[in-house]
Structures are given as C-alpha cells and as structure tokens.
Short mmCIF file of C-alpha atoms in Angstrom, two decimals:
data_model
loop_
_atom_site.label_atom_id
_atom_site.label_comp_id
_atom_site.label_asym_id
_atom_site.label_seq_id
_atom_site.Cartn_x
_atom_site.Cartn_y
_atom_site.Cartn_z
CA SER A 14 -31.17 -16.60 -34.83
CA PRO A 15 -27.73 -17.65 -33.92
CA TYR A 16 -24.98 -16.80 -35.90
CA GLU A 17 -21.92 -19.57 -35.62
CA VAL A 18 -18.64 -18.74 -36.71
CA SER A 19 -16.59 -22.10 -35.99
CA PRO A 20 -13.85 -22.34 -35.92
CA ILE A 21 -11.78 -18.91 -35.13
CA ARG A 22 -8.58 -19.69 -36.33
CA ARG A 23 -6.51 -22.19 -34.16
CA LEU A 24 -5.46 -20.40 -31.30
CA GLU A 25 -1.50 -21.66 -30.12
CA VAL A 26 -0.14 -21.58 -26.60
CA SER A 27 3.01 -21.24 -27.12
CA VAL A 28 5.77 -22.11 -24.15
CA ASN A 29 9.82 -21.64 -24.71
CA GLN A 30 10.85 -22.59 -21.28
CA GLN A 31 13.37 -25.53 -19.78
CA THR A 32 14.15 -26.07 -16.61
CA LYS A 33 16.22 -29.18 -15.54
CA GLY A 34 16.56 -30.10 -19.33
CA LEU A 35 13.12 -31.28 -19.96
CA THR A 36 11.31 -28.49 -22.43
CA VAL A 37 8.18 -28.11 -23.49
CA GLU A 38 8.16 -26.55 -27.05
CA SER A 39 4.27 -25.88 -27.67
CA ILE A 40 0.72 -26.83 -26.66
CA ALA A 41 -1.26 -26.19 -29.70
CA ILE A 42 -5.54 -25.96 -28.70
CA PRO A 43 -7.72 -25.70 -31.39
CA LEU A 44 -10.94 -23.45 -29.91
CA SER A 45 -14.55 -22.33 -31.02
CA LEU A 46 -16.23 -18.79 -30.45
CA THR A 47 -20.21 -19.43 -30.92
CA LEU A 48 -22.27 -15.96 -31.01
CA GLU A 49 -25.29 -15.08 -30.27
CA LEU A 50 -26.73 -11.90 -32.30
CA GLN A 51 -29.89 -10.37 -31.99
CA PRO A 52 -32.54 -11.15 -34.83
CA GLU A 53 -33.18 -7.91 -35.43
CA GLY A 54 -30.42 -5.87 -35.89
CA ALA A 55 -27.13 -4.99 -34.10
CA ASP A 56 -25.09 -2.16 -32.63
CA ILE A 57 -22.21 -1.77 -30.85
CA GLY A 58 -23.54 -2.28 -27.28
CA SER A 59 -25.17 -5.53 -28.00
CA LEU A 60 -21.68 -6.45 -30.07
CA GLU A 61 -19.65 -5.86 -27.76
CA ARG A 62 -21.75 -8.33 -24.39
CA ALA A 63 -21.92 -11.08 -27.52
CA VAL A 64 -17.91 -10.09 -28.20
CA SER A 65 -17.08 -10.55 -24.04
CA ALA A 66 -20.17 -13.13 -23.57
CA GLY A 67 -17.87 -15.61 -26.16
CA LEU A 68 -14.46 -14.21 -25.07
CA ALA A 69 -15.46 -15.59 -21.51
CA ASP A 70 -17.02 -19.01 -22.86
CA VAL A 71 -13.04 -19.20 -24.89
CA ALA A 72 -11.06 -18.64 -21.96
CA ARG A 73 -12.99 -21.28 -20.01
CA GLN A 74 -11.57 -23.73 -23.13
CA LEU A 75 -8.48 -22.58 -22.79
CA TRP A 76 -8.30 -23.27 -19.13
CA ALA A 77 -10.02 -26.70 -19.61
CA GLU A 78 -7.72 -28.19 -22.72
CA LEU A 79 -4.94 -26.74 -20.84
CA ILE A 80 -4.69 -28.03 -17.78
CA SER A 81 -6.26 -31.45 -19.66
CA THR A 82 -3.09 -31.25 -22.31
CA LEU A 83 -0.71 -30.14 -19.24
CA GLU A 84 -1.96 -33.31 -16.49
CA ARG A 85 -1.52 -35.75 -19.62
CA SER A 86 2.13 -34.70 -19.54
CA LEU A 87 2.62 -35.75 -15.98
CA VAL A 88 4.56 -38.60 -15.48
CA VAL A 89 3.78 -40.43 -11.86
CA GLY A 90 6.67 -42.60 -10.53
CA ARG A 91 4.91 -46.16 -9.06
CA GLY A 92 7.29 -45.20 -6.18
CA HIS A 93 5.93 -43.21 -3.22
CA VAL A 94 8.88 -40.67 -2.35
CA GLY A 95 8.34 -40.31 1.52
CA CYS A 96 8.42 -43.61 2.41
CA GLY A 97 9.05 -45.91 -1.10
CA GLY A 98 5.51 -47.21 -0.91
CA ILE A 99 3.77 -48.15 -4.18
CA VAL A 100 1.53 -45.86 -5.37
CA LYS A 101 -1.56 -46.96 -7.89
CA ALA A 102 -4.71 -45.08 -9.30
CA ASN A 103 -7.65 -43.65 -6.80
CA GLY A 104 -9.77 -42.71 -9.97
CA ARG A 105 -10.33 -38.62 -10.43
CA ALA A 106 -11.07 -35.87 -7.65
CA ALA A 107 -13.00 -32.58 -8.78
CA ARG A 108 -12.14 -29.20 -8.02
CA ARG A 109 -12.68 -25.95 -8.88
CA ILE A 110 -10.62 -22.27 -8.67
CA VAL A 111 -11.16 -18.85 -9.22
CA THR A 112 -9.24 -17.30 -11.71
CA LEU A 113 -9.45 -13.75 -13.79
CA ALA A 114 -11.57 -15.74 -16.00
CA GLY A 115 -13.69 -17.31 -14.00
CA GLU A 116 -14.84 -20.03 -12.50
CA VAL A 117 -12.97 -23.15 -14.44
CA GLY A 118 -13.50 -26.36 -12.97
CA LEU A 119 -10.99 -29.65 -12.64
CA SER A 120 -10.79 -33.88 -12.62
CA ARG A 121 -7.64 -34.39 -11.61
CA ARG A 122 -6.00 -37.83 -11.53
CA ARG A 123 -5.70 -39.32 -7.81
CA TYR A 124 -3.38 -41.31 -6.62
CA ARG A 125 -2.84 -43.46 -3.69
CA CYS A 126 0.03 -45.01 -1.44
CA GLY A 127 -0.45 -48.18 -0.98
CA ALA A 128 1.86 -48.80 2.25
CA CYS A 129 1.25 -44.95 4.16
CA GLY A 130 -2.53 -44.38 2.17
CA ALA A 131 -0.98 -40.83 1.26
CA GLU A 132 -3.42 -39.56 -1.16
CA ILE A 133 -1.12 -37.95 -4.53
CA VAL A 134 -2.53 -35.67 -6.48
CA PRO A 135 0.22 -34.63 -9.01
CA LEU A 136 -1.57 -31.84 -11.12
CA ASP A 137 -2.41 -29.88 -7.50
CA GLU A 138 1.58 -29.89 -7.06
CA LEU A 139 2.81 -29.36 -10.25
CA LEU A 140 0.30 -26.38 -10.39
CA GLY A 141 1.58 -25.28 -6.42
CA LEU A 142 -2.31 -25.39 -5.37
CA ALA A 143 -2.42 -25.39 -1.65
CA PRO A 144 -5.24 -28.22 0.08
CA ARG A 145 -8.45 -25.08 0.46
CA ALA A 146 -6.91 -22.39 -1.84
CA GLN A 147 -9.97 -21.77 -4.53
CA HIS A 148 -8.40 -18.42 -5.59
CA THR A 149 -5.86 -17.97 -8.27
CA LEU A 150 -3.24 -14.95 -7.25
CA GLY A 151 -4.43 -12.62 -9.89
CA VAL A 152 -7.49 -12.80 -8.45
CA ARG A 153 -6.32 -12.24 -4.69
CA GLU A 154 -4.15 -9.56 -6.35
CA ARG A 155 -7.23 -7.43 -8.27
CA ALA A 156 -9.08 -8.17 -4.84
CA LEU A 157 -6.46 -6.58 -2.24
CA TRP A 158 -6.08 -3.66 -4.95
CA LEU A 159 -10.06 -2.71 -4.52
CA VAL A 160 -9.68 -3.32 -1.04
CA THR A 161 -6.77 -0.27 -0.80
CA GLU A 162 -10.12 2.34 -1.75
CA LEU A 163 -12.92 0.71 -0.87
CA SER A 164 -14.79 -1.01 2.60
CA TYR A 165 -14.16 -5.46 2.06
CA ALA A 166 -17.86 -5.93 1.87
CA LYS A 167 -17.39 -3.02 -1.16
CA ALA A 168 -14.64 -4.31 -2.61
CA ALA A 169 -16.13 -8.01 -2.84
CA ARG A 170 -19.10 -6.79 -4.52
CA THR A 171 -16.92 -4.69 -7.46
CA LEU A 172 -15.45 -7.26 -8.18
CA ASP A 173 -17.77 -9.50 -8.23
CA GLU A 174 -19.89 -7.40 -10.45
CA LEU A 175 -16.55 -6.04 -12.53
CA ARG A 176 -15.70 -9.23 -13.11
CA ALA A 177 -17.77 -11.57 -12.25
CA ILE A 178 -15.58 -13.51 -9.76
CA GLY A 179 -16.90 -14.70 -6.66
CA VAL A 180 -14.83 -13.80 -3.25
CA SER A 181 -16.68 -12.50 -0.36
CA HIS A 182 -16.03 -10.44 2.35
CA GLY A 183 -13.93 -12.72 4.80
CA GLN A 184 -11.63 -14.20 2.36
CA VAL A 185 -10.58 -10.74 0.89
CA HIS A 186 -9.91 -9.55 4.73
CA GLY A 187 -8.01 -13.52 4.95
CA TRP A 188 -5.89 -11.95 1.98
CA VAL A 189 -4.96 -8.84 3.69
CA GLN A 190 -3.81 -10.41 6.68
CA GLU A 191 -1.11 -12.86 4.78
CA GLU A 192 -0.04 -10.86 1.90
CA GLY A 193 0.21 -7.73 4.33
CA ALA A 194 2.25 -10.50 7.04
CA ARG A 195 4.61 -11.03 4.44
CA ILE A 196 5.24 -7.41 3.97
CA GLU A 197 5.55 -6.45 7.71
CA ALA A 198 8.33 -9.26 7.49
CA GLY A 199 9.83 -7.92 3.95
CA VAL A 200 9.92 -4.70 5.92
CA ALA A 201 11.31 -5.27 9.23
CA ALA A 202 14.27 -7.59 7.87
CA ARG A 203 15.21 -4.58 5.82
CA THR A 204 14.90 -2.48 8.99
CA GLU A 205 16.87 -4.79 10.66
CA ALA A 206 19.58 -5.40 8.14
CA LEU A 207 20.93 -1.42 7.71
CA LEU A 208 20.06 -0.70 11.58
CA GLY A 209 20.79 -3.96 13.51
CA ALA A 210 24.21 -5.56 14.71
CA HIS A 211 25.82 -6.29 10.97
CA PRO A 212 24.26 -3.41 9.14
CA GLU A 213 24.86 -3.34 4.80
CA ARG A 214 24.72 0.39 4.41
CA THR A 215 23.91 0.40 0.96
CA SER A 216 21.80 2.50 -1.10
CA SER A 217 20.03 3.30 -4.29
CA GLY A 218 22.35 7.10 -4.71
CA ALA A 219 22.79 10.05 -3.41
CA MET A 220 19.17 12.00 -3.82
CA PRO A 221 19.66 14.86 -5.75
CA GLY A 222 19.49 18.37 -4.66
CA ASP A 223 17.26 19.18 -1.69
CA VAL A 224 15.19 16.65 0.11
CA TRP A 225 12.11 17.09 2.06
CA VAL A 226 11.73 15.37 5.14
CA SER A 227 8.13 15.31 7.54
CA ALA A 228 6.63 12.79 10.01
CA ASP A 229 2.98 13.43 11.59
CA GLY A 230 0.33 11.17 13.09
CA THR A 231 -3.39 10.72 13.42
CA MET A 232 -5.70 8.53 15.67
CA VAL A 233 -7.82 6.00 14.19
CA ASN A 234 -10.68 4.43 16.02
CA ASP A 235 -9.23 1.77 18.53
CA ARG A 236 -11.56 -1.45 18.71
CA HIS A 237 -9.87 -3.25 21.20
CA SER A 238 -9.90 -0.78 23.26
CA GLY A 239 -12.92 1.24 23.07
CA THR A 240 -10.21 4.47 22.69
CA HIS A 241 -8.03 5.80 19.87
CA MET A 242 -4.67 4.67 18.78
CA GLU A 243 -2.14 6.88 16.55
CA VAL A 244 -1.13 5.84 12.99
CA LYS A 245 2.85 7.75 11.84
CA LEU A 246 3.11 8.54 8.97
CA GLY A 247 6.33 9.63 7.05
CA LEU A 248 6.93 11.56 3.60
CA VAL A 249 9.63 12.03 1.29
CA PHE A 250 10.58 13.79 -1.64
CA THR A 251 12.84 16.48 -3.81
CA GLY A 252 10.08 18.90 -5.25
CA THR A 253 7.09 19.57 -6.73
CA GLU A 254 6.15 19.87 -10.33
CA ARG A 255 2.66 21.77 -11.99
CA THR A 256 0.71 19.60 -12.96
CA GLY A 257 -2.69 22.36 -13.18
CA LYS A 258 -3.67 26.09 -12.44
CA ASP A 259 -3.83 25.15 -8.92
CA ARG A 260 -2.48 21.50 -8.66
CA HIS A 261 1.13 20.63 -8.08
CA ARG A 262 2.68 16.80 -8.35
CA LEU A 263 5.37 15.97 -5.30
CA LEU A 264 8.68 14.68 -7.37
CA ASP A 265 9.99 11.19 -5.84
CA ARG A 266 7.66 10.66 -3.23
CA HIS A 267 7.52 7.74 -0.77
CA LEU A 268 5.44 7.42 2.53
CA VAL A 269 6.57 5.28 4.65
CA GLY A 270 3.98 4.35 7.97
CA ALA A 271 3.49 1.72 10.72
CA THR A 272 1.35 1.74 14.11
CA GLY A 273 3.61 0.80 17.00
CA SER A 274 5.33 2.99 18.86
CA TRP A 275 7.62 6.60 18.08
CA THR A 276 10.37 4.12 18.34
CA THR A 277 9.93 2.16 16.21
CA PHE A 278 8.57 4.26 13.57
CA ALA A 279 11.65 6.01 13.58
CA GLU A 280 13.66 2.75 13.21
CA ARG A 281 11.56 2.37 9.65
CA PHE A 282 11.96 5.92 8.52
CA THR A 283 15.46 6.00 8.65
CA ALA A 284 16.04 3.00 7.00
CA ALA A 285 13.72 3.68 3.95
CA CYS A 286 15.40 7.26 3.96
CA ALA A 287 19.58 5.32 4.31
CA ALA A 288 18.29 2.92 1.78
CA MET A 289 16.81 5.60 -0.88
CA GLY A 290 19.95 7.76 -0.27
CA VAL A 291 18.48 10.81 1.49
CA TYR A 292 21.54 11.38 4.27
CA GLU A 293 23.13 11.60 0.67
CA ALA A 294 21.40 14.45 -0.81
CA GLU A 295 23.09 17.71 -1.15
CA ARG A 296 20.33 19.80 1.96
CA ILE A 297 17.59 17.74 4.19
CA LEU A 298 14.84 20.10 5.10
CA PHE A 299 12.82 18.70 7.86
CA VAL A 300 9.43 20.88 8.68
CA SER A 301 7.58 19.49 11.06
CA ASP A 302 4.44 20.66 12.73
CA GLY A 303 6.30 21.88 16.20
CA ALA A 304 5.28 18.42 18.29
CA ALA A 305 7.38 17.48 20.71
CA ALA A 306 7.53 13.63 19.05
CA ILE A 307 8.09 14.78 15.75
CA ARG A 308 11.21 16.80 17.32
CA TRP A 309 12.49 13.89 18.84
CA ILE A 310 12.94 12.64 15.46
CA ARG A 311 14.39 15.22 14.20
CA GLU A 312 17.36 15.30 16.50
CA ARG A 313 17.41 11.21 16.47
CA SER A 314 17.38 10.53 12.95
CA PHE A 315 17.94 13.63 11.10
CA PRO A 316 20.19 16.07 13.35
CA GLU A 317 22.41 18.03 10.67
CA ALA A 318 18.79 18.76 9.12
CA ILE A 319 17.28 22.26 8.51
CA GLU A 320 14.61 22.24 10.41
CA LEU A 321 11.49 23.87 10.00
CA LEU A 322 8.19 25.12 11.51
CA ASP A 323 5.00 25.27 9.52
CA TRP A 324 3.57 29.04 8.82
CA TYR A 325 0.06 26.89 9.32
CA HIS A 326 1.06 25.55 12.73
CA LEU A 327 3.08 28.68 13.79
CA THR A 328 0.09 31.11 12.82
CA GLU A 329 -2.90 28.98 14.59
CA GLN A 330 -0.77 28.40 17.77
CA LEU A 331 0.24 32.52 18.35
CA ARG A 332 -3.65 33.20 17.29
CA PHE A 333 -4.79 31.01 19.91
CA GLY A 334 -1.85 32.27 22.57
CA ILE A 335 -2.77 36.24 21.72
CA GLY A 336 -6.61 35.83 21.47
CA ARG A 337 -8.50 36.55 18.35
CA GLN A 338 -9.66 39.69 20.19
CA HIS A 339 -5.68 41.60 20.05
CA GLU A 340 -5.33 41.46 15.42
CA ALA A 341 -2.88 44.37 16.24
CA VAL A 342 -0.74 42.13 18.17
CA LEU A 343 -1.06 39.08 16.14
CA SER A 344 -0.13 41.42 13.13
CA THR A 345 3.24 42.52 14.48
CA ALA A 346 4.19 38.91 16.10
CA LEU A 347 3.80 37.51 12.62
CA GLY A 348 5.92 40.69 11.45
CA ALA A 349 8.19 38.66 13.41
CA ALA A 350 8.25 35.58 12.03
CA GLY A 351 8.09 36.36 9.01
CA PRO A 352 11.99 36.45 9.03
CA GLY A 353 12.83 34.78 11.07
CA ASP A 354 13.32 36.72 14.51
CA VAL A 355 12.50 34.39 17.34
CA GLU A 356 14.13 37.40 19.74
CA ALA A 357 11.53 39.77 18.72
CA LEU A 358 9.34 37.48 19.00
CA LEU A 359 9.66 35.71 22.07
CA ALA A 360 9.96 39.40 23.77
CA MET A 361 6.27 40.39 22.35
CA LEU A 362 4.94 37.75 23.42
CA ARG A 363 6.28 37.73 27.22
CA SER A 364 4.91 41.59 27.31
CA HIS A 365 1.31 40.87 26.18
CA ALA A 366 1.59 38.19 28.96
CA ARG A 367 2.41 40.24 30.97
CA ALA A 368 -0.47 42.81 29.88
CA LEU A 369 -3.16 40.24 30.67
CA GLU A 370 -2.12 39.36 33.62
CA HIS A 371 -4.73 41.64 35.48
CA ASP A 372 -7.76 41.25 32.72
CA ASP A 373 -7.33 38.62 31.23
CA PRO A 374 -5.12 36.17 33.47
CA ASP A 375 -6.90 32.85 31.91
CA GLN A 376 -5.88 34.81 28.15
CA ALA A 377 -2.40 35.19 29.82
CA LEU A 378 -1.84 31.45 30.53
CA ARG A 379 -2.71 30.28 26.88
CA CYS A 380 -0.15 33.44 26.20
CA ARG A 381 2.29 31.40 27.96
CA GLY A 382 2.06 27.98 26.42
CA VAL A 383 2.84 29.84 23.15
CA ILE A 384 5.55 31.39 25.03
CA GLY A 385 6.56 27.87 25.21
CA TYR A 386 6.14 25.99 22.08
CA VAL A 387 8.19 29.22 20.19
CA GLU A 388 11.12 28.29 22.67
CA ASN A 389 11.14 24.55 22.11
CA ASN A 390 10.86 25.81 18.38
CA ARG A 391 13.09 28.25 18.15
CA ARG A 392 15.42 26.52 15.14
CA GLY A 393 12.26 25.89 13.39
CA ILE A 394 11.11 29.51 13.08
CA ALA A 395 15.24 30.95 12.80
CA ASN A 396 15.58 28.86 9.69
CA TYR A 397 12.72 30.72 7.86
CA ARG A 398 15.95 33.26 7.06
CA ILE A 399 16.71 30.16 4.23
CA VAL A 400 12.99 28.67 3.27
CA PRO A 401 10.60 31.67 3.66
CA LEU A 402 7.35 30.41 5.51
CA ALA A 403 8.12 26.72 5.49
CA SER A 404 4.63 24.31 5.09
CA SER A 405 3.68 21.05 6.14
CA GLY A 406 0.87 21.37 3.42
CA PRO A 407 1.89 17.77 2.08
CA MET A 408 1.98 15.76 4.69
CA GLU A 409 -1.18 17.05 5.25
CA LYS A 410 -2.14 15.60 2.43
CA GLY A 411 -0.48 12.67 2.84
CA VAL A 412 -2.19 11.81 6.24
CA ASP A 413 -5.33 12.21 4.38
CA ILE A 414 -4.56 10.20 1.22
CA THR A 415 -2.47 7.59 3.19
CA ILE A 416 -5.24 7.58 6.26
CA CYS A 417 -8.34 8.92 6.51
CA ARG A 418 -10.03 8.19 2.85
CA ARG A 419 -9.20 4.74 3.98
CA PHE A 420 -8.97 4.15 7.76
CA LYS A 421 -11.29 6.93 9.54
CA THR A 422 -14.63 7.54 7.43
CA ARG A 423 -18.31 7.57 9.20
CA GLY A 424 -18.67 4.46 11.43
CA MET A 425 -15.13 2.56 11.22
CA SER A 426 -13.47 0.86 14.33
CA TRP A 427 -9.91 -1.54 13.66
CA PHE A 428 -7.54 -4.15 15.43
CA ARG A 429 -3.89 -2.42 15.15
CA ARG A 430 -2.83 -5.49 13.46
CA GLY A 431 -5.71 -5.17 10.77
CA VAL A 432 -4.61 -1.27 10.29
CA SER A 433 -1.10 -2.29 10.28
CA HIS A 434 -1.38 -4.91 7.32
CA LEU A 435 -3.60 -2.71 5.35
CA LEU A 436 -1.37 -0.28 5.23
CA HIS A 437 1.38 -1.88 3.47
CA LEU A 438 -0.55 -2.70 0.85
CA LYS A 439 -2.16 0.83 0.73
CA LEU A 440 1.70 2.14 0.75
CA LEU A 441 2.43 -0.01 -1.90
CA ARG A 442 0.06 2.06 -4.33
CA LEU A 443 0.97 5.21 -3.23
CA ASN A 444 5.12 4.82 -3.31
CA GLY A 445 4.37 2.90 -7.17
CA THR A 446 6.00 -0.55 -5.83
CA TRP A 447 2.51 -2.50 -6.65
CA ASP A 448 3.48 -4.04 -9.56
CA ARG A 449 7.43 -4.81 -9.20
CA TYR A 450 5.83 -6.52 -5.50
CA TRP A 451 2.88 -8.82 -7.09
CA ALA A 452 5.59 -9.85 -9.80
CA GLU A 453 7.83 -11.16 -7.38
CA ARG A 454 5.52 -13.09 -6.02
CA LEU A 455 4.30 -14.54 -9.47
CA SER A 456 8.08 -14.55 -10.08
CA ALA A 457 8.40 -16.60 -6.75
CA ALA A 458 4.85 -18.40 -7.71
CA LEU A 459 7.11 -20.43 -10.33
CA ARG A 460 6.83 -24.16 -10.99
CA PRO A 461 8.88 -26.42 -13.58
CA TRP A 462 7.11 -27.13 -16.61
CA PRO A 463 6.08 -31.32 -16.54
CA SER A 464 8.14 -33.87 -19.15
CA THR A 465 6.51 -34.87 -22.00
CA ALA A 466 4.67 -38.58 -21.00
#
C-alpha cells in the first residue's frame, strides 16, 4: 500500500542576481513527494527505485512551478519592438523540452502584433529557446560525451537507458556537427591570431624542463572517395609518472589533431605549442618514426629541437633491409646504432648490400632502401648519445586512444567533415578541457532575469 510523505520540507530556490537594476530575490516553491513502497517489505534495492521515481516526480514538479513562476514575472509591453504595432494576447501554446530531469511540458502565453502579424512568446525569449529546439544544453553535453566513445546509435540508446532521455542518433549527429564547427572556428581563430598577419605571441608561460613532442598520422576509411584519408595527431608532454606496476601516465599531456593537409596540421600544432609555452622550454625532444612528412614538420616548426628516431621503427627497418636470415649482421647493426654511430652503421649496411648483390639481388635492393632511410634520419640516430633508445610509444598510444578506438573499428567509414567535428570533441575530453568548454557555453547562454510583474 502507498505511504504518503507530504509535504516534504519546503524546497526553496533562491536566485541572487542583479541585471540592469532588476533583482529576483527568491522563488519559494512548495513541493510534495509520494513514495510507493512494496506491502510485503523493503530492501535497499526497492527503496532506491522508489526514491529515484520520487525524485524524478519532484524534478518535474519543480520545472513546472519554476517555469510558471518565471512567466508570471514577465512584463509584456503593448508596443511591438519591430514595427510599433499593438501587441495583443493570443492564447497559449504547448511545447515540450527534454531536460536532464526528463521531459517537461510547457504551456506558454502567446501574443500577436496587430500591425505586422508577428507572433511573440515572451517565455521562449527569456529562456533562449530556439524555435525548434527540444533539448537543453545539458542534455546535449551528456549526449556528446557519450558519442566520443560510442557510435551515434549506441550513445542515443545509452542516454535513454541511463537517464530516460529520448534522443535520436540523428539529433546527436546534428549536435556533433554544430559543436564541432564551433570548436573548429575557435581553433582557426587562435591559429590566425598567433601566425597571421598581426600575430599575438603570448603564451601561458614556459613549460618546465624538457618537453617531448611527437607527430604521426593514421588512415581512416573515407566514405566519399571509397579509399582512405589520413588523420594527423600531435602530442606534447613533459614526462611520465608511474601509476602501477607496469603502467605510467604522461604529465601535462596535450593532443592536437586535424584531417586537413600536413601544412594545415603543422600550423595548428605550432600555434598550440606556442600558446602552451613549448618554445620557451629548456629542451624540446622531438621523437618520430622517420617518415618524410614528420621530418618536414620538425624542420619547419621545431628547428632547434633535439631530433630522435624511434628505436622500434629503426629496428624494424634494419630487420627488413638486412633480412631476417642474417641475425648476426642485424646484431652488429643494432650494436652500431645503439650508441648513435651513424657512420659505422652505414658502412656495415653498404658492405652487406654489396655481399647480397650476387645471391639475393632483391634483398640487396631492400638494403639500399634502408641505407636511404638511415641517411635521412642520421641526426635522429646520432642523438641517441643524448637520449638513448628513444621511443614513440606515447605517440602510438595517443593515436590508438584518440583515433583508432573511435574511428577505425570494423565496418566504419567516415566523411572528412564528420571525422573533424567528432575529433574536436574527443580532444576536449582527452586534454581535460571538456568541463571548461561547457562552462563557457553555459555562461554565454545566460539571460537576464525578468522584472517582477
């Protein structure tokens, strides 16, 4: 049988904000809560369900009373701001909005201008409700948080299952486009401010000690062309700390991504590094896999950095060029590469290529290709004397958690714009700036309180 707890302690919503001389001191809303309990007894699980249902009911009551109280506070002028015509009441219009507390039905007063026929809904203007918007900014934020990890359809289903909030995957897709475009515009503006015709070279302060910098790219299925597009990613961090027996965490990690050209990516990566104070660090250690595009970024954007070739990629290249059947030669080559003796390594590879000419010309050709790879990356190998056996493992991990896990699962294909927009949201989370971004969005949406009628 039901046990009624009514009324609960009076719930007061107090607002202390003054705008243009108008002050809303407080709104006192009495609410009642009814809990349905099982007649045969209760346990913590049944009580939790009852309390959750009761709180949802209280939230709906609070929304309804709060909206009604705000609307009664609105003062509607007789003259239309647009044309100066007389404004007259025109009944009420129903509307639904979906909040984090569930769906809320609104019945708003409606007015019409007798001169131009324009319809005016003061409550919508007060709350900043767009004509066809159904979901609050809080619901949008929760949905976009989920979609950075899950597919659009799974994100919508999860939101409905966990919070009983109905959102279609198409709506989530539209929100990704809108927020992604907003973030993209901000990134482009900051890049232009730092690298444009009138640069503003201010940073957040020099990063302490050594700063590690890396860049890489990976292919994603391109739905438009039916082939692939390359997504670029840059990584900055200042060191690592141990978090478990075999686990470490990067310190001051920051990721920068782009789907455009390498030139566009280089500009954005440079601007981000300048804003963080990377160029004022004591040393910049640039680790790469030796690819030509990455070397170009290092030469263009980090000319003073200590260039380091990833040890794993060098080992694999030597194994490919020397041949897996020549383990003794490979061991000698690695012995020369380890301390950064580039000349000894090149001499050994040239000798090995000549020895393969007669018996295995194909392997000799591969060996000469590796000689070119070593020549192009001689600076990165020689610097093993400064930083032994440098690794691009953090960069590879960054590519995995940022791109591979969300954009490269089985059966996925993307349009370039879709990857770009969702990548911006993913980077907000990984860089720890998600809460700050949405706090700014909520702050920008604030409206002045109405005067008391």
